[in-house]
Short mmCIF file of C-alpha atoms and ligand atoms in Angstrom, two decimals:
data_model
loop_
_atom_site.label_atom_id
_atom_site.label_comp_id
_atom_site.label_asym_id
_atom_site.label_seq_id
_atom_site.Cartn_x
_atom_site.Cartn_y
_atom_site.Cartn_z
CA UNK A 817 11.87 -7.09 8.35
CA UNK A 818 11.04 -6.27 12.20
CA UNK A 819 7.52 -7.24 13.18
CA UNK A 820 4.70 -4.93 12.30
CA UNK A 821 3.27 -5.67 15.75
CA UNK A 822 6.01 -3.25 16.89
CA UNK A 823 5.43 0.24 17.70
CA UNK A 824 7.39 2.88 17.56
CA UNK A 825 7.19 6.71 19.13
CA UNK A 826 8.89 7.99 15.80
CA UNK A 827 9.53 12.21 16.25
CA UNK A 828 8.42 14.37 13.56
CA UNK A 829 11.67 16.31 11.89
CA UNK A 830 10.87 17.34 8.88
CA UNK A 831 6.82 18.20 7.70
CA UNK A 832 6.45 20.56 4.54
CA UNK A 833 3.20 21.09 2.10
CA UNK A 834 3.98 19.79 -1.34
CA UNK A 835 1.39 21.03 -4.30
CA UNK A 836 -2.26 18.56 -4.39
CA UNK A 837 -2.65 18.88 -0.31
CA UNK A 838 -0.11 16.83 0.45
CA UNK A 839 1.56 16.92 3.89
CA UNK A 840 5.33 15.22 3.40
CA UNK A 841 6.62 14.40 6.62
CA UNK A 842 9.77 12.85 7.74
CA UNK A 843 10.29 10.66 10.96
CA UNK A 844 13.17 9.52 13.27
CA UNK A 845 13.86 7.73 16.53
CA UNK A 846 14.32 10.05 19.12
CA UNK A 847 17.15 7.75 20.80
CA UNK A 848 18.24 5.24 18.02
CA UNK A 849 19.95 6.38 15.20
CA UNK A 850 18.93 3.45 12.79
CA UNK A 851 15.27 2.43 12.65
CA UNK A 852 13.83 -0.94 11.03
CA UNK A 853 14.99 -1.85 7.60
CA UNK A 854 12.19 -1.32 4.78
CA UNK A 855 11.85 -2.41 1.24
CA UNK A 856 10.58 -0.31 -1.72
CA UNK A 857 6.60 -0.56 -1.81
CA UNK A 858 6.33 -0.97 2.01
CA UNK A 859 4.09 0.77 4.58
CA UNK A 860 3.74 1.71 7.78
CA UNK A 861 0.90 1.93 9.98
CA UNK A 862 0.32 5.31 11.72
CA UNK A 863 -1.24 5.02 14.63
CA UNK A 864 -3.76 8.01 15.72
CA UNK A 865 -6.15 8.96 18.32
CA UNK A 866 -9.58 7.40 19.27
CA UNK A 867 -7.49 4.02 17.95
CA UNK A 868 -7.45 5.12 14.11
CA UNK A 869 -4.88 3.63 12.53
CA UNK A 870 -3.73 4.76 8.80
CA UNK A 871 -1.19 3.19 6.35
CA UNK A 872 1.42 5.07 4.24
CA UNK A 873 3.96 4.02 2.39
CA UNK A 874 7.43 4.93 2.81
CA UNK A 875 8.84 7.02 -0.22
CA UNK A 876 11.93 7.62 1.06
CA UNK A 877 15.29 5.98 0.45
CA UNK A 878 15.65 2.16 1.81
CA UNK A 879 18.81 2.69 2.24
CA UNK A 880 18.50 6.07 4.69
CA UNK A 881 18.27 4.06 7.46
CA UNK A 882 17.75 6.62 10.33
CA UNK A 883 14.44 8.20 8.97
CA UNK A 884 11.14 7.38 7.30
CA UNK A 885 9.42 9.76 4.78
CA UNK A 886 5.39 9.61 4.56
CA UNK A 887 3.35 11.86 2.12
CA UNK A 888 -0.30 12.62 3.54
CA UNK A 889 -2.68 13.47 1.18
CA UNK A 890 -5.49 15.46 2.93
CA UNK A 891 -8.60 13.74 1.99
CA UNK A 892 -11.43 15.80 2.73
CA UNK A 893 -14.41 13.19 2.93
CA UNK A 894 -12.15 10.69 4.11
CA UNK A 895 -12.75 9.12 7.44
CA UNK A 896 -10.31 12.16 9.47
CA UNK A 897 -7.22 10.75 9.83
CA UNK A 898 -5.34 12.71 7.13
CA UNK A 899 -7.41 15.78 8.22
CA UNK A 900 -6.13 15.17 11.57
CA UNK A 901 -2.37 14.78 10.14
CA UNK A 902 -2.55 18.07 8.27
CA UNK A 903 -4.22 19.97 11.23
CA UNK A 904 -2.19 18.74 13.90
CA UNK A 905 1.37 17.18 12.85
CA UNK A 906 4.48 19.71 12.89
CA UNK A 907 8.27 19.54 13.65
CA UNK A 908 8.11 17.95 17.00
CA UNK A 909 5.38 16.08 17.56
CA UNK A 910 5.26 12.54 18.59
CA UNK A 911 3.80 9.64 16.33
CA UNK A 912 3.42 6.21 16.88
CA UNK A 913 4.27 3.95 14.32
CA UNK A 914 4.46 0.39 13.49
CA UNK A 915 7.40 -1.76 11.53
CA UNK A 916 7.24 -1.64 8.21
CA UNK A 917 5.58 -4.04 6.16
CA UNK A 918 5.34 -4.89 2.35
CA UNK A 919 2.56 -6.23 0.87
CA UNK A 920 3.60 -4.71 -2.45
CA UNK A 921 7.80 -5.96 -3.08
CA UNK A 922 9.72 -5.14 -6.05
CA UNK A 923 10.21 -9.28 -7.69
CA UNK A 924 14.25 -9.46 -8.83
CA UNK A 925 14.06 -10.33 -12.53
CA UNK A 926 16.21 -9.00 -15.25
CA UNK A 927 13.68 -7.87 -17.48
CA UNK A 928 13.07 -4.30 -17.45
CA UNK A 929 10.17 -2.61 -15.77
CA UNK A 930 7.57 -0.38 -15.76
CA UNK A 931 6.09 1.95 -12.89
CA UNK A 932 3.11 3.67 -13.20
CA UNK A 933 1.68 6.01 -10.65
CA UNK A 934 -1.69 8.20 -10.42
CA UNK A 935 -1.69 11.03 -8.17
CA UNK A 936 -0.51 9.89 -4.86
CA UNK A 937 0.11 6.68 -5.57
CA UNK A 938 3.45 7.96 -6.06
CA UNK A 939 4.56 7.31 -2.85
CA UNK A 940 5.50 3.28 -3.33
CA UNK A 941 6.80 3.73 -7.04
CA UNK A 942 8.96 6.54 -5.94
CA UNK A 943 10.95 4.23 -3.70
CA UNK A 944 10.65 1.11 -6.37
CA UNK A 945 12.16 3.96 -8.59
CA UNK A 946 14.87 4.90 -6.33
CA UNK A 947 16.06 1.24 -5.63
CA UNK A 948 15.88 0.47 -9.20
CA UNK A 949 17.97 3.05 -10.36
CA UNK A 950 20.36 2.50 -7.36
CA UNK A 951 20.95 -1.09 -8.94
CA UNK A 952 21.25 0.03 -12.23
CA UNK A 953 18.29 -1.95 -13.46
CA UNK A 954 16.37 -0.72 -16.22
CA UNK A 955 13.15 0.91 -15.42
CA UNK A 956 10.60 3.63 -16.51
CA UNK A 957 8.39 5.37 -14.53
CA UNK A 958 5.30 7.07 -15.44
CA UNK A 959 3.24 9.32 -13.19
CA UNK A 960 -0.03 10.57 -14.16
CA UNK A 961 -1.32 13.59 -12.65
CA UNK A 962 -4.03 16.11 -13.04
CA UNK A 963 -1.56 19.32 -13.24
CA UNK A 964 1.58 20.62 -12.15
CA UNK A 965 0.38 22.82 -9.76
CA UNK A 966 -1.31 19.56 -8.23
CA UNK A 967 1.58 17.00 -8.19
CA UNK A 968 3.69 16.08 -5.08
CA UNK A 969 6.70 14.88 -5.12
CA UNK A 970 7.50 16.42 -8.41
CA UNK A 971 10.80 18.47 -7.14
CA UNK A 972 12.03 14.97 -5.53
CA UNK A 973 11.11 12.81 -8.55
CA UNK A 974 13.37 15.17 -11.07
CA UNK A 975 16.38 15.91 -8.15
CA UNK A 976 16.70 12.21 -7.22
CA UNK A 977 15.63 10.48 -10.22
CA UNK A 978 17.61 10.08 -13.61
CA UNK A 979 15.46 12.33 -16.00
CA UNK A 980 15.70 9.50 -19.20
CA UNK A 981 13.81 6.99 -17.32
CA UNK A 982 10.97 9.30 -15.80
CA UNK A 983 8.12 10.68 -17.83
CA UNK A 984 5.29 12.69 -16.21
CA UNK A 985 1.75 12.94 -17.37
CA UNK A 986 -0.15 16.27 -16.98
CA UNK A 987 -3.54 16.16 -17.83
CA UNK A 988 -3.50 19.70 -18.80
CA UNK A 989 -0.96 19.69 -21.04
CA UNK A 990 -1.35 17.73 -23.95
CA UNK A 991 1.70 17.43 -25.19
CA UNK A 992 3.01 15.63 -21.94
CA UNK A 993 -0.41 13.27 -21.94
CA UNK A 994 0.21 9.49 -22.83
CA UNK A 995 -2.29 6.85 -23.53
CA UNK A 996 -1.76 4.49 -21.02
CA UNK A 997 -3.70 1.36 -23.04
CA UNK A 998 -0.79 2.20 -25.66
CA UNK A 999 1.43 1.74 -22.99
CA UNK A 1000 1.24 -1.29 -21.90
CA UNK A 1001 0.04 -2.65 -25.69
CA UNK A 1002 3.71 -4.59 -26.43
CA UNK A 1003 5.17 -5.96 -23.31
CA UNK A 1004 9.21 -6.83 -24.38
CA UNK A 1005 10.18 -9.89 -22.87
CA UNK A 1006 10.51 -10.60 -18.89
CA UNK A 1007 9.16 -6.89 -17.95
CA UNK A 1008 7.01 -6.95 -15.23
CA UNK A 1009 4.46 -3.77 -14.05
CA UNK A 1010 3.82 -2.29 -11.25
CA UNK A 1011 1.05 0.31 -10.77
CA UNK A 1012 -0.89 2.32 -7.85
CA UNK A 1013 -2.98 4.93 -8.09
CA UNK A 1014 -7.01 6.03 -7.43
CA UNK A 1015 -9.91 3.87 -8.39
CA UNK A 1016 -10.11 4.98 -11.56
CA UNK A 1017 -6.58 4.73 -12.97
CA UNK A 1018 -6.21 1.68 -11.55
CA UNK A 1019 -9.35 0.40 -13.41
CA UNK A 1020 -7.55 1.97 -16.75
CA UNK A 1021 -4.14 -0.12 -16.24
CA UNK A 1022 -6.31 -3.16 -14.83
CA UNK A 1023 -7.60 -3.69 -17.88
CA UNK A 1024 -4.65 -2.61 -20.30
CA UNK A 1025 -2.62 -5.31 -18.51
CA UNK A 1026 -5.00 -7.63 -19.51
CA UNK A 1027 -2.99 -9.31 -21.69
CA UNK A 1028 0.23 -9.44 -19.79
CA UNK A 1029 1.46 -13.11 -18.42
CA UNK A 1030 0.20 -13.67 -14.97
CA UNK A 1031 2.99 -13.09 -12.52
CA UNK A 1032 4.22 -9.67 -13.95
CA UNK A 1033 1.45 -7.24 -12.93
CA UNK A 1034 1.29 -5.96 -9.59
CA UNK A 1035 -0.42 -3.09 -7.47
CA UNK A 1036 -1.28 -1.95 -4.97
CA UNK A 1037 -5.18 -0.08 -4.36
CA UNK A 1038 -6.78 1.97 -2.03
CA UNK A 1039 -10.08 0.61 -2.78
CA UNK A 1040 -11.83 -2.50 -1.89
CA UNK A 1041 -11.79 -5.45 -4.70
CA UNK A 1042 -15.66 -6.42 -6.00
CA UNK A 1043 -16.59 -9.70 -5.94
CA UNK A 1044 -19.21 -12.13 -6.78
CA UNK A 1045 -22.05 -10.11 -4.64
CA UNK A 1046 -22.82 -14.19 -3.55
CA UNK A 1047 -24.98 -13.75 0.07
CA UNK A 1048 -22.42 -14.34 2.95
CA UNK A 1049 -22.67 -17.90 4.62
CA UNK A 1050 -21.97 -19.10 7.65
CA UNK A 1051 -18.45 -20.48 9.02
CA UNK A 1052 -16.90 -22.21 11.67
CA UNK A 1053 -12.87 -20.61 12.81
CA UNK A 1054 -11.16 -23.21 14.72
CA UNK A 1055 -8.70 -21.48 16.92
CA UNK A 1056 -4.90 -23.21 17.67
CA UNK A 1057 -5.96 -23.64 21.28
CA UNK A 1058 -9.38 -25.82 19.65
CA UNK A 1059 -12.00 -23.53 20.80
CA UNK A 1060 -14.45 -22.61 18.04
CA UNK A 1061 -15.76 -19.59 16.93
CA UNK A 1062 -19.39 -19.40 14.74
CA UNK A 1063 -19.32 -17.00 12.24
CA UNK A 1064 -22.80 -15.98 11.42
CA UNK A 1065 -24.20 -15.02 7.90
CA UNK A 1066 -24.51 -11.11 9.14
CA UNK A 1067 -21.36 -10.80 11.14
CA UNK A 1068 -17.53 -10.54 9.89
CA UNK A 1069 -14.78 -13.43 10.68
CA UNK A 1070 -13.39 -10.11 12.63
CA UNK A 1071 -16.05 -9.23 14.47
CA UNK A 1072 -17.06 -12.66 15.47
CA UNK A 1073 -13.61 -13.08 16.57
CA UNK A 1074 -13.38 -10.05 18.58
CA UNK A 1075 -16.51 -10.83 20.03
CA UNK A 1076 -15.06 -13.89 21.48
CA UNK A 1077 -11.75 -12.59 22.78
CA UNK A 1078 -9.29 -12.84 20.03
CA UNK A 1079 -7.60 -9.65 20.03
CA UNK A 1080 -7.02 -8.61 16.80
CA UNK A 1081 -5.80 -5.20 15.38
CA UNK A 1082 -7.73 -3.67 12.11
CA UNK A 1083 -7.67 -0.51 10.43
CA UNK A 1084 -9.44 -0.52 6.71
CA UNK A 1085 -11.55 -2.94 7.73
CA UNK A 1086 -12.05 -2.92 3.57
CA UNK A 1087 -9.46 -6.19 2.89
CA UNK A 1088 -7.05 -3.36 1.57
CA UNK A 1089 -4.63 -3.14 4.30
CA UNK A 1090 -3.08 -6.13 5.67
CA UNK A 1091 -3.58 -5.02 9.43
CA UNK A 1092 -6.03 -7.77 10.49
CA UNK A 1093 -3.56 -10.56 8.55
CA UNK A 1094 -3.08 -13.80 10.19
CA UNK A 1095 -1.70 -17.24 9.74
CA UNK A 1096 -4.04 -19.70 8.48
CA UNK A 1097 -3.72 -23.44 9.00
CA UNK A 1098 -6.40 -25.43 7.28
CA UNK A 1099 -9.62 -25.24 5.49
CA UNK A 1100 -11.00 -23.94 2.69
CA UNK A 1101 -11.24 -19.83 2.28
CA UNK A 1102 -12.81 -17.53 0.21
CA UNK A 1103 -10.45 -14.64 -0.12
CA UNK A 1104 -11.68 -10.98 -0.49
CA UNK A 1105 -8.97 -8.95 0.22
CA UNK A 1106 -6.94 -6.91 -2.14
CA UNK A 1107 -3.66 -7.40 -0.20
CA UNK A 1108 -2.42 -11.29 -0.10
CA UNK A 1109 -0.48 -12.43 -3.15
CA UNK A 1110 -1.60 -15.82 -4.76
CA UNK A 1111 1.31 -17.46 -2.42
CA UNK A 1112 -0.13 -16.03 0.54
CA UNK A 1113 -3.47 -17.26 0.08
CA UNK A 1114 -2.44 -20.64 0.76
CA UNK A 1115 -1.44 -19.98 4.62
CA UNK A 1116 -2.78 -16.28 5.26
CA UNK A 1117 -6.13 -15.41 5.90
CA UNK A 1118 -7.45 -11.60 6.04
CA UNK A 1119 -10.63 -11.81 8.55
CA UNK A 1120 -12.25 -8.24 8.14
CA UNK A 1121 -13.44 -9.55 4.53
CA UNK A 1122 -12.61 -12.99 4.11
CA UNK A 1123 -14.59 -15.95 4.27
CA UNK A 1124 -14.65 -19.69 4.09
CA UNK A 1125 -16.74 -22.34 3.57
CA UNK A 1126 -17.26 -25.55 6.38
CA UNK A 1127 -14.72 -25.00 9.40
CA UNK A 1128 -11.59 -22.94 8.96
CA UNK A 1129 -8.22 -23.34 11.25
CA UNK A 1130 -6.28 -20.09 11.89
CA UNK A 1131 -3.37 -20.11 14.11
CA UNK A 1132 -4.24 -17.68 16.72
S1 FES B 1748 -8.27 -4.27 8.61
FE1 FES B 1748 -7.41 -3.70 6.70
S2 FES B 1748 -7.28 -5.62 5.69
FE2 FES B 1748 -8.37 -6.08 7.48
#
């Protein structure tokens, strides 16, 4: 995968309304016909004015490899981006936009799986969907939504999609609603889950998959992880070059850093995104992000949330 560090001025070719306020756009290269290779459940950032920067994921085909397909869901107390997307962003217009990244990758396994989606967090199961069925691996994807009137994607999911392995959830119509605790109740061997949605669905499947091996649930949130609500203390970053930076009890890893120099790109600045990422190479952290697997946690350090305790080495 190219580096997310790269950006790109991507041209708007396609941008049509789908049903829930959702803006579905479609980007290309003005000059290359082939842009960087993605997987199914990565992102891209989208850069905006007054330095915003936004993440969608792709929900296009990974194997189109001229064009990326974003869905914006206009979120009217969100923080303006999307607002700015819907109000501004036709056929035409320019957009700068990083590499794709994945901090939420299909794991090969032979089991079967199973892909749930709330409202817009569609977008990354639709691909995993798409590259599923293009291997012929067994899947099932289910995608809850309020009502038909309100779900995007829902023309795509049934043209693209084979119909036996899809089953959608209207809230207003009972006889389509499913029970998503019974759901996820027997897990048959080697399936693994994958699930994205808003706060509150994601709570729901959190704790239906309670009982599922580690190692076979995955997601990916929009929403900051809790933790322990222990008072912040202070830290030490050692930079590669050996300066040090003091991170004070009141004061991010980010800011600190930024305060001293380190140029570092952010966007959430909630520990959901992945932007501020960087390579860690000794100490002892205390991780509270939502984005780095278990693996990553060993040698990846996400500054806008994390912590650490004594003096901690990041390679920057
Ligand atoms: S800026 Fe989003 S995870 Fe740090």
């Amino acid at each position: 995968m190219a580096s997310p560090r790269i950006i790109m001025k991507l041209t708007v070719t396609a941008a049509r309304k789908e049903p829930g306020d959702v803006l579905v756009i479609d980007l290309k290269h003005p000059r290359k016909p082939v842009l960087p290779a993605f997987e199914a459940g990565s992102h891209v950032d989208v850069h905006l004015p007054e330095g915003k920067v936004r993440q969608y994921s792709l929900c296009g085909d990974p194997t189109e490899l001229g064009r990326y397909t974003i869905a914006v869901k206009r979120e009217n107390d969100g923080r303006g981006g999307s607002a700015w997307i819907h109000e501004t962003i036709a056929v035409g217009s320019t957009l700068p936009v990083s590499a794709p990244r994945n901090h939420f990758a299909l794991k090969p396994g032979e089991g079967p799986t199973l892909l749930l989606a709330g409202g817009i967090g569609i977008t990354p199961i639709l691909a995993m969907a798409r590259a599923l069925a293009r291997q012929a691996k067994p899947f099932e994807l289910h995608y809850f939504t309020r009502g038909r009137a309100l779900t995007p994607l829902l023309e795509v999911i049934e043209d693209d999609l084979p119909g036996g392995n899809v089953r959608i959830h209207f809230d207003d119509e009972p006889q389509t609603r499913q029970n998503i605790a019974a759901l996820l109740a027997n897990r048959s061997d080697d399936a693994q889950t994958y699930y994205c949605g808003p706060p509150g669905f994601m709570a729901v499947v959190g704790r239906a998959a309670q009982h599922w091996p580690e190692g076979t649930v995955h997601f990916e949130t929009f929403q900051p992880p809790e933790f322990d609500g222990a008072p912040p203390e202070p830290f030490v970053i050692e930079l590669a070059e050996g300066r040090v930076v003091e991170v004070s009890a009141e004061t991010t890893a980010l800011a600190a850093l930024r305060a001293a120099g380190v140029p570092l790109m952010a966007s959430c600045e909630n520990g959901v995104c992945g932007t501020c990422e960087c390579a860690m190479l000794a100490g002892q952290p205390i991780h509270r992000d939502a984005v780095l697997s278990k693996e990553a946690r060993g040698h990846r350090f996400i500054p806008c949330v994390s912590r650490a305790t004594g003096v901690l080495k990041l390679d920057l």
